[in-house]
Coordinates of C-alpha atoms in Angstrom, one line a residue:
M1 CA 7.8 -8.1 41.2
N2 CA 7.5 -7.4 44.9
E3 CA 8.1 -10.4 47.2
P4 CA 4.9 -11.5 49.0
T5 CA 4.6 -10.5 52.6
P6 CA 5.6 -13.4 54.8
Q7 CA 2.8 -15.0 56.8
S8 CA 3.0 -16.9 60.0
G9 CA 2.0 -20.5 60.1
T10 CA -0.9 -19.8 62.3
S11 CA -2.2 -17.0 60.1
K12 CA -2.0 -19.2 57.0
N13 CA -4.2 -21.8 58.6
L14 CA -6.9 -19.2 59.4
S15 CA -9.9 -18.9 57.1
A16 CA -13.0 -16.8 57.1
T17 CA -15.1 -19.9 57.6
S18 CA -13.3 -21.1 60.7
I19 CA -13.2 -17.6 62.2
S20 CA -16.9 -17.1 61.5
F21 CA -17.7 -20.5 63.1
V22 CA -15.6 -19.8 66.2
M23 CA -17.2 -16.3 66.5
M24 CA -20.7 -17.8 66.1
V25 CA -20.0 -20.3 68.9
F26 CA -18.5 -17.6 71.1
A27 CA -21.4 -15.2 70.4
F28 CA -23.9 -17.9 71.2
V29 CA -22.2 -18.9 74.5
A30 CA -21.6 -15.3 75.5
G31 CA -25.2 -14.3 74.5
L32 CA -26.6 -17.2 76.5
A33 CA -24.5 -16.3 79.5
A34 CA -25.6 -12.7 79.3
A35 CA -29.2 -13.7 79.0
I36 CA -28.9 -16.1 82.0
L37 CA -27.2 -13.4 84.1
W38 CA -29.8 -10.8 83.0
E39 CA -32.8 -13.0 83.7
S40 CA -31.5 -14.4 87.0
S41 CA -30.8 -10.9 88.2
N42 CA -34.3 -9.8 87.1
S43 CA -35.9 -12.7 88.9
A44 CA -33.9 -12.1 92.0
W45 CA -34.8 -8.5 92.0
R46 CA -38.5 -9.2 91.4
A47 CA -38.5 -11.6 94.3
H48 CA -36.7 -9.0 96.5
L49 CA -39.2 -6.3 95.6
D50 CA -42.1 -8.6 96.1
R51 CA -40.7 -9.4 99.6
G52 CA -40.5 -5.6 100.2
F53 CA -44.1 -5.2 99.1
N54 CA -45.3 -8.1 101.3
A55 CA -43.4 -6.6 104.2
G56 CA -45.2 -3.3 103.7
V57 CA -48.6 -5.0 103.7
A58 CA -47.7 -6.9 106.9
L59 CA -46.5 -3.6 108.5
Y60 CA -49.8 -2.0 107.7
G61 CA -51.5 -5.0 109.4
L62 CA -49.4 -4.4 112.5
V63 CA -50.1 -0.7 112.5
S64 CA -53.9 -1.3 112.1
E65 CA -53.8 -3.8 115.0
L66 CA -51.9 -1.3 117.3
R67 CA -54.2 1.6 116.4
A68 CA -57.2 -0.6 117.1
N69 CA -55.8 -2.0 120.4
P70 CA -53.4 0.6 121.9
D71 CA -52.6 -1.7 124.9
G72 CA -51.8 -4.7 122.8
V73 CA -48.5 -6.4 122.9
L74 CA -46.2 -6.1 119.9
P75 CA -46.2 -9.4 118.0
E76 CA -43.2 -11.3 116.7
T77 CA -42.5 -10.1 113.1
D78 CA -39.7 -9.8 110.6
F79 CA -39.5 -6.1 111.5
Q80 CA -37.6 -4.5 114.4
V81 CA -40.4 -2.5 115.9
S82 CA -41.0 -0.4 118.9
V83 CA -43.5 2.2 120.1
V84 CA -41.9 5.6 120.8
R85 CA -43.2 8.9 122.0
P86 CA -41.5 11.7 120.1
M87 CA -41.0 15.2 121.6
Q88 CA -43.2 18.1 120.5
E89 CA -41.4 21.4 120.1
M90 CA -42.6 24.8 118.9
R91 CA -40.4 26.4 116.2
N92 CA -41.3 29.7 114.6
G93 CA -44.8 29.3 115.9
V94 CA -45.2 25.8 114.4
E95 CA -45.4 22.7 116.5
Q96 CA -43.0 20.1 115.3
T97 CA -42.5 16.4 116.1
L98 CA -38.9 15.5 116.9
F99 CA -37.7 11.9 116.7
N100 CA -34.6 10.4 118.4
V101 CA -32.6 9.1 115.4
S102 CA -29.0 8.5 114.6
N103 CA -27.0 11.5 113.4
R104 CA -26.3 9.7 110.1
L105 CA -30.0 9.7 109.2
I106 CA -29.9 13.2 107.8
Y107 CA -32.7 12.9 105.1
E108 CA -36.3 13.0 106.1
T109 CA -39.3 12.0 104.0
S110 CA -42.5 13.2 105.6
F111 CA -46.0 12.6 104.3
S112 CA -49.5 11.4 105.3
L113 CA -51.7 8.7 103.9
R114 CA -55.5 9.0 103.6
Q115 CA -58.2 6.9 102.1
S116 CA -61.6 8.4 101.3
G117 CA -64.7 6.2 101.8
Q118 CA -63.1 3.9 104.3
G119 CA -62.8 4.6 108.0
L120 CA -59.5 3.9 109.5
P121 CA -59.5 1.7 112.6
V122 CA -59.2 4.7 114.8
G123 CA -59.3 8.5 114.3
S124 CA -59.9 10.9 111.5
G125 CA -58.6 8.8 108.6
R126 CA -55.2 10.4 108.5
M127 CA -51.9 8.5 109.1
G128 CA -48.6 10.4 109.3
I129 CA -45.4 8.7 108.2
R130 CA -41.8 9.8 108.5
I131 CA -38.9 8.0 106.9
F132 CA -35.3 8.8 107.8
S133 CA -32.4 7.8 105.6
S134 CA -28.7 8.5 105.3
D135 CA -28.7 8.8 101.6
V136 CA -31.9 9.8 99.8
R137 CA -35.4 11.3 100.2
Y138 CA -38.0 8.8 98.8
A139 CA -40.4 9.6 96.1
I140 CA -43.9 8.9 97.5
A141 CA -46.1 10.7 94.9
E142 CA -46.8 7.5 93.0
V143 CA -48.1 5.6 95.9
Q144 CA -50.5 8.2 97.3
N145 CA -53.6 7.4 95.3
P146 CA -56.4 6.8 97.7
Q147 CA -59.0 6.8 94.9
S148 CA -57.9 3.5 93.4
K149 CA -55.7 1.7 96.0
G150 CA -56.1 0.9 99.7
L151 CA -53.7 1.7 102.4
A152 CA -52.3 -1.8 102.6
Y153 CA -51.3 -1.5 98.9
Q154 CA -49.8 2.0 99.5
F155 CA -47.8 0.6 102.5
G156 CA -46.6 -2.2 100.2
E157 CA -45.5 0.2 97.5
I158 CA -43.6 2.4 100.0
S159 CA -41.8 -0.6 101.4
R160 CA -41.0 -1.8 97.9
G161 CA -39.5 1.7 97.1
I162 CA -37.3 1.5 100.2
A163 CA -36.2 -2.0 99.4
Q164 CA -35.2 -0.9 95.8
I165 CA -32.8 1.7 97.0
C166 CA -29.7 0.8 99.0
S167 CA -30.4 2.9 102.1
D168 CA -30.8 1.6 105.7
A169 CA -34.1 3.4 106.4
T170 CA -36.0 3.9 109.6
M171 CA -39.8 4.4 109.4
F172 CA -42.1 6.1 111.9
I173 CA -45.8 5.5 111.6
E174 CA -48.3 7.6 113.6
L175 CA -50.5 5.5 115.9
D176 CA -52.2 8.3 117.7
E177 CA -51.5 11.8 118.9
T178 CA -48.6 10.7 121.2
R179 CA -47.5 7.4 120.0
W180 CA -45.5 6.4 116.8
L181 CA -44.4 3.0 115.7
K182 CA -40.7 2.8 114.9
A183 CA -40.0 0.1 112.3
Q184 CA -36.8 -1.2 110.7
A185 CA -36.4 -4.2 108.4
P186 CA -32.8 -5.2 108.0
G187 CA -33.8 -8.3 106.1
V188 CA -35.7 -6.3 103.5
W189 CA -34.6 -2.7 103.5
A190 CA -30.9 -2.9 104.3
C191 CA -28.2 -2.8 101.6
T192 CA -27.1 -6.3 102.7
A193 CA -30.6 -7.6 101.8
R194 CA -30.3 -6.6 98.2
P195 CA -29.6 -9.5 95.8
A196 CA -26.5 -9.4 93.6
D197 CA -27.2 -7.5 90.4
Y198 CA -25.4 -8.9 87.3
R199 CA -27.4 -6.9 84.8
L200 CA -24.6 -4.4 84.2
L201 CA -22.2 -7.3 83.7
A202 CA -24.7 -8.9 81.2
L203 CA -25.0 -5.7 79.4
L204 CA -21.2 -5.3 79.2
L205 CA -20.9 -8.9 78.0
G206 CA -23.5 -8.3 75.3
T207 CA -21.7 -5.1 74.2
L208 CA -18.4 -7.0 74.1
V209 CA -19.9 -9.7 71.9
I210 CA -21.3 -7.1 69.5
G211 CA -18.0 -5.2 69.5
I212 CA -16.0 -8.4 68.7
L213 CA -18.4 -9.5 66.0
F214 CA -18.3 -6.0 64.5
S215 CA -14.5 -5.9 64.6
V216 CA -14.3 -9.3 62.9
A217 CA -16.8 -8.3 60.2
N218 CA -15.1 -5.0 59.8
G219 CA -11.7 -6.8 59.5
F220 CA -13.1 -8.9 56.6
S221 CA -14.4 -5.8 55.0
L222 CA -11.1 -4.0 55.3
M223 CA -9.3 -6.9 53.8
L224 CA -11.5 -6.9 50.7
D225 CA -11.4 -3.1 50.5
R226 CA -7.6 -3.0 50.7
L227 CA -7.5 -5.7 48.0
A228 CA -9.9 -3.7 45.8
R229 CA -7.9 -0.5 46.2
Q230 CA -4.6 -2.4 45.3
I231 CA -6.2 -3.9 42.2
S232 CA -7.7 -0.6 41.2
K233 CA -4.3 1.1 41.7
A234 CA -2.5 -1.5 39.6
A235 CA -5.2 -1.3 36.8
R236 CA -5.1 2.5 36.8
S237 CA -1.3 2.9 36.8
G238 CA -0.6 0.0 34.5
L239 CA 2.3 -1.2 36.7
I240 CA 1.8 -4.9 37.1
E241 CA 3.2 -5.6 40.6
E242 CA 2.4 -8.6 42.7
I243 CA -0.1 -7.7 45.4
P244 CA 1.0 -8.9 48.9
E245 CA -1.0 -11.9 50.1
R246 CA -2.4 -10.9 53.5
G247 CA -5.5 -11.8 55.5
V248 CA -7.5 -14.9 55.9
A249 CA -7.1 -17.9 53.6
E250 CA -10.0 -16.9 51.3
V251 CA -8.6 -13.4 50.7
R252 CA -5.1 -14.7 50.2
R253 CA -6.4 -17.2 47.6
L254 CA -8.3 -14.4 45.9
T255 CA -5.1 -12.2 45.9
A256 CA -3.1 -15.1 44.5
A257 CA -5.7 -15.5 41.7
V258 CA -5.6 -11.8 40.9
N259 CA -1.8 -11.9 40.8
E260 CA -1.9 -14.8 38.5
F261 CA -4.4 -13.0 36.3
F262 CA -2.2 -9.9 36.2
K263 CA 0.8 -12.0 35.4
N264 CA -0.9 -13.8 32.5
E265 CA -2.4 -10.6 31.1
H266 CA 1.0 -8.9 31.3
E267 CA 2.6 -11.8 29.4
R268 CA -0.1 -11.9 26.8
L269 CA 0.3 -8.1 26.4
E270 CA 4.0 -8.4 25.9
Q271 CA 3.5 -11.2 23.4
R272 CA 1.0 -9.1 21.4
A273 CA 3.3 -6.1 21.6
L274 CA 6.3 -8.1 20.5
L275 CA 4.3 -9.6 17.6
M276 CA 3.0 -6.2 16.4
S277 CA 6.5 -4.7 16.8
G278 CA 8.0 -7.6 14.8
I279 CA 5.4 -7.3 12.0
S280 CA 5.8 -3.6 11.8
H281 CA 9.6 -3.9 11.8
D282 CA 9.5 -6.5 9.1
L283 CA 7.1 -4.4 7.0
G284 CA 9.5 -1.5 7.2
T285 CA 12.2 -3.3 5.2
P286 CA 10.2 -4.1 2.1
A287 CA 8.6 -0.6 2.3
T288 CA 12.1 0.9 2.1
R289 CA 13.0 -1.3 -0.9
L290 CA 9.8 -0.2 -2.6
K291 CA 10.7 3.4 -2.0
L292 CA 14.1 2.8 -3.7
R293 CA 12.6 1.0 -6.6
T294 CA 10.0 3.7 -7.3
A295 CA 12.8 6.0 -8.1
L296 CA 13.5 4.0 -11.2
I297 CA 10.0 4.6 -12.6
E298 CA 10.1 7.1 -15.4
D299 CA 6.4 8.0 -15.3
D300 CA 6.3 11.0 -12.9
G301 CA 2.6 10.7 -12.1
L302 CA 2.8 7.0 -11.3
R303 CA 5.9 7.5 -9.2
E304 CA 4.3 10.2 -7.1
K305 CA 1.2 8.1 -6.4
L306 CA 3.4 5.1 -5.4
D307 CA 5.6 7.3 -3.2
R308 CA 2.5 8.7 -1.5
D309 CA 1.1 5.2 -0.8
I310 CA 4.5 4.0 0.5
D311 CA 4.8 7.1 2.8
Q312 CA 1.3 6.4 4.1
M313 CA 2.2 2.8 4.8
T314 CA 5.5 3.9 6.4
D315 CA 3.6 6.3 8.7
M316 CA 1.2 3.6 9.7
I317 CA 4.1 1.3 10.5
D318 CA 5.7 4.0 12.6
G319 CA 2.4 4.6 14.4
V320 CA 2.0 1.0 15.2
L321 CA 5.5 0.8 16.5
S322 CA 4.9 3.9 18.7
Y323 CA 1.7 2.3 20.0
T324 CA 3.4 -1.0 20.9
R325 CA 6.3 0.8 22.6
H326 CA 3.7 2.6 24.7
E327 CA 1.9 -0.6 25.6
M328 CA 5.2 -2.2 26.7
D329 CA 6.4 0.9 28.6
Q330 CA 6.4 0.3 32.4
E331 CA 7.3 3.8 33.5
R332 CA 7.0 4.4 37.2
P333 CA 5.1 7.5 38.5
K334 CA 7.1 10.4 39.8
K335 CA 6.3 13.6 41.7
I336 CA 6.8 16.5 39.3
S337 CA 5.7 20.1 38.7
L338 CA 3.2 19.7 35.9
R339 CA 3.3 23.3 35.0
S340 CA 7.1 23.0 34.4
L341 CA 6.5 20.0 32.1
V342 CA 3.8 21.8 30.1
E343 CA 5.8 25.0 29.8
A344 CA 8.9 23.2 28.7
L345 CA 6.9 21.3 26.0
V346 CA 5.3 24.5 24.7
D347 CA 8.7 26.3 24.7
D348 CA 10.0 23.5 22.5
Y349 CA 7.3 24.1 20.0
Q350 CA 7.8 27.9 20.1
D351 CA 11.5 27.5 19.5
V352 CA 10.8 25.9 16.1
G353 CA 8.3 28.6 15.2
E354 CA 5.1 26.6 15.9
P355 CA 2.0 28.7 16.9
V356 CA 1.6 27.2 20.4
Q357 CA 0.6 29.3 23.4
F358 CA 0.6 28.3 27.1
V359 CA -2.2 29.8 29.3
A360 CA -1.0 29.6 32.9
P361 CA -3.4 28.7 35.8
E362 CA -5.0 31.7 37.5
L363 CA -3.0 32.7 40.6
V364 CA -5.0 32.2 43.8
N365 CA -4.5 34.8 46.5
L366 CA -5.5 34.5 50.2
D367 CA -6.4 37.3 52.5
R368 CA -4.2 37.3 55.6
P369 CA -5.7 39.2 58.5
G370 CA -3.4 41.4 60.6
S371 CA -1.8 39.7 63.5
V372 CA -2.0 40.7 67.2
F373 CA 1.4 42.3 66.8
S374 CA 0.3 44.6 64.0
Q375 CA -1.5 47.9 64.4
T376 CA -3.5 47.7 61.2
S377 CA -6.3 45.3 60.1
E378 CA -5.3 45.5 56.4
T379 CA -5.1 42.2 54.6
T380 CA -2.0 40.9 52.7
K381 CA -2.2 38.9 49.5
L382 CA -0.4 35.6 49.6
L383 CA 0.5 33.6 46.5
L384 CA -0.2 29.9 46.7
Q385 CA 3.1 28.4 45.5
D386 CA 1.8 24.9 45.2
H387 CA -1.0 26.1 42.9
Q388 CA 1.6 27.9 40.8
R389 CA 3.8 24.8 40.4
V390 CA 0.8 22.3 40.2
L391 CA 2.6 19.4 41.9
C392 CA 1.3 16.0 41.0
R393 CA 2.4 12.4 40.8
C394 CA 2.3 11.0 37.2
K395 CA 4.3 9.3 34.5
P396 CA 6.2 12.3 32.9
N397 CA 7.3 10.6 29.7
A398 CA 3.9 9.1 28.9
L399 CA 2.2 12.4 29.7
R400 CA 4.6 14.3 27.5
R401 CA 3.9 11.9 24.7
A402 CA 0.1 12.2 25.1
L403 CA 0.2 16.0 25.2
T404 CA 2.5 16.1 22.2
N405 CA -0.1 14.1 20.2
L406 CA -2.8 16.6 21.2
I407 CA -0.7 19.6 20.3
D408 CA 0.4 18.1 17.0
N409 CA -3.2 17.5 16.1
A410 CA -4.2 21.0 17.0
I411 CA -1.4 22.4 14.8
K412 CA -2.2 20.1 12.0
Y413 CA -5.9 20.7 11.8
G414 CA -6.1 24.2 13.3
E415 CA -4.4 27.5 12.9
K416 CA -2.8 27.4 16.4
A417 CA -2.9 25.6 19.7
E418 CA -3.6 26.9 23.1
V419 CA -2.7 24.8 26.1
H420 CA -4.6 25.6 29.3
L421 CA -3.6 24.2 32.7
L422 CA -6.1 24.2 35.6
A423 CA -5.8 22.6 39.0
T424 CA -7.8 21.8 42.1
S425 CA -6.8 20.0 45.3
D426 CA -7.5 16.5 43.9
Q427 CA -7.2 16.8 40.1
V428 CA -5.5 18.7 37.2
T429 CA -7.0 19.6 33.9
I430 CA -5.1 20.2 30.7
K431 CA -7.0 21.7 27.7
V432 CA -5.7 21.8 24.2
I433 CA -7.7 24.2 22.0
D434 CA -7.3 24.7 18.3
H435 CA -9.1 27.3 16.1
G436 CA -9.2 25.4 12.8
S437 CA -12.2 24.8 10.5
H438 CA -13.5 21.5 11.7
V439 CA -16.1 19.4 10.0
S440 CA -18.8 18.2 12.4
F441 CA -18.2 14.8 13.8
D442 CA -21.2 13.0 15.3
M443 CA -19.4 11.0 18.0
P444 CA -16.0 12.7 18.9
E445 CA -15.4 9.9 21.5
R446 CA -14.8 7.5 18.6
L447 CA -11.7 9.4 17.7
V448 CA -9.8 7.4 20.4
E449 CA -10.4 4.1 18.6
P450 CA -7.5 2.8 16.6
F451 CA -7.3 4.0 13.0
V452 CA -10.4 6.1 13.3
R453 CA -10.0 9.7 11.9
G454 CA -12.4 12.6 11.6
E455 CA -13.7 13.8 8.2
N456 CA -11.4 16.8 8.3
A457 CA -8.4 14.5 8.5
K458 CA -9.0 12.7 5.2
L459 CA -6.7 15.0 3.3
T460 CA -4.0 15.1 6.0
K461 CA -1.3 12.5 6.6
G462 CA -1.9 10.4 9.7
T463 CA -2.5 6.9 11.0
G464 CA -5.3 7.4 13.5
L465 CA -3.3 6.1 16.4
G466 CA -2.2 9.4 18.1
L467 CA -5.5 9.9 20.1
T468 CA -5.5 6.2 20.8
I469 CA -2.2 6.5 22.5
T470 CA -3.2 9.6 24.3
N471 CA -6.4 8.0 25.6
S472 CA -4.4 5.0 26.8
V473 CA -2.0 7.3 28.7
V474 CA -4.9 9.3 30.3
R475 CA -6.7 6.1 31.3
G476 CA -3.5 4.7 32.7
H477 CA -3.4 7.7 35.0
G478 CA -7.0 7.1 36.1
G479 CA -8.2 10.1 34.2
E480 CA -10.6 10.9 31.3
L481 CA -10.2 12.3 27.8
E482 CA -13.1 14.5 26.6
F483 CA -13.9 16.3 23.3
E484 CA -15.9 19.5 23.1
P485 CA -16.6 20.9 19.6
L486 CA -16.3 24.7 19.4
A487 CA -17.6 27.2 16.9
D488 CA -14.3 27.5 15.2
G489 CA -12.4 24.5 16.4
L490 CA -12.1 21.7 19.0
C491 CA -11.3 21.6 22.7
V492 CA -9.7 18.3 24.0
T493 CA -9.6 18.0 27.8
M494 CA -7.4 15.7 29.8
T495 CA -8.6 15.4 33.4
L496 CA -6.1 13.6 35.7
P497 CA -5.9 12.9 39.4
R498 CA -3.0 14.7 41.1
W499 CA -1.9 11.5 42.9
I500 CA -1.8 8.0 41.3

């Protein structure tokens, strides 16, 4: 038995319930904080953009007043405004308007606003606008919709767009042919006027909460999955080893319960095996005495019948002993060459003149293209040595015993035995084929049940435990035993995983 993995005092006190409760509280607090940050930032930005829109509407009012009264005095507003007269210059035959702006204002957004069906305070209904920025050109296509919105609304949307982007912009609005209104709004358009935006922080906090919750849930899942794999491995290999108690309290209690179950089952199995072994051994002594006493019987016919019954009883006792020895066997898996094991077993049969033949796995070749150092593109055949050896991790003695039972049955009930070995990357297949005259058997799978024999075995000595032992060995390796009736015999297939 392996010693349980030591656990720290803090780890032993942790349970899935307490961890889940703490994570629920943390998720609630963090989610509430993220929601507050998100909503407060949204509210602040909505208010900031509304101020930008209102500032644009107010700017339009100022522009309308100056266009209607050119000699009017500039009123006190939140804007920094002044009336300027830009220079006019001919470039490439086109008259251009040049404004005196800072060298850092390198991006210019130029457009005109119109509104059909409404006369502007002065002029032709056209109002030119130039916006200079150090960072971006502004998208104004969405606000130029004179069919549905007035100029005041369009000014508000333009101002809102400027306030949304961190860029200290300067706007020039055409008043008449020579005058333009220069407007700046540090309290609305400047980067310093933008409210603090915590939405990214809220998003990161929400993502962090989701990640932590997923990690905790995935940790619980991994604990249970690891425990399930360890239980499956122990059940498949038949090695009753104590599973280390790791993880939260519930998983450790579950592991302890599984270990206790395995321990009790192993003890009950040993008791049953010892009981069967003792009974079989005790029956052997009177069977031997009966064998000696039958020799004193003068009636030859009666003596032969008694000897035959005693031999059958002795064979059954030997079969039960063999079965119990297998049940008590705790052989550990080893990495071996399965082909070497099968070949050695077949050679033993051939040495005593038994008709057993080994059919090796087909050799797999790969095409190796020519390298950059070779002058030809011909391919070279490479033999896969691992496929030739068929390396696997198994219980060699148990597997030899199971294969021996299959070969003995094939020789007993058929003319000869053929042993085929096949392998893939994850499993190996051993087929034992005989070519005897078999009587049909409706359910071949029942042959693995204790003391069950086929119709063709009634006239042959046997106990009906050979295939039971073989099936137990195969299932102990996590494999399957299958029967396939043939036209002139039977094919028994053992499918085993290469690594247990």
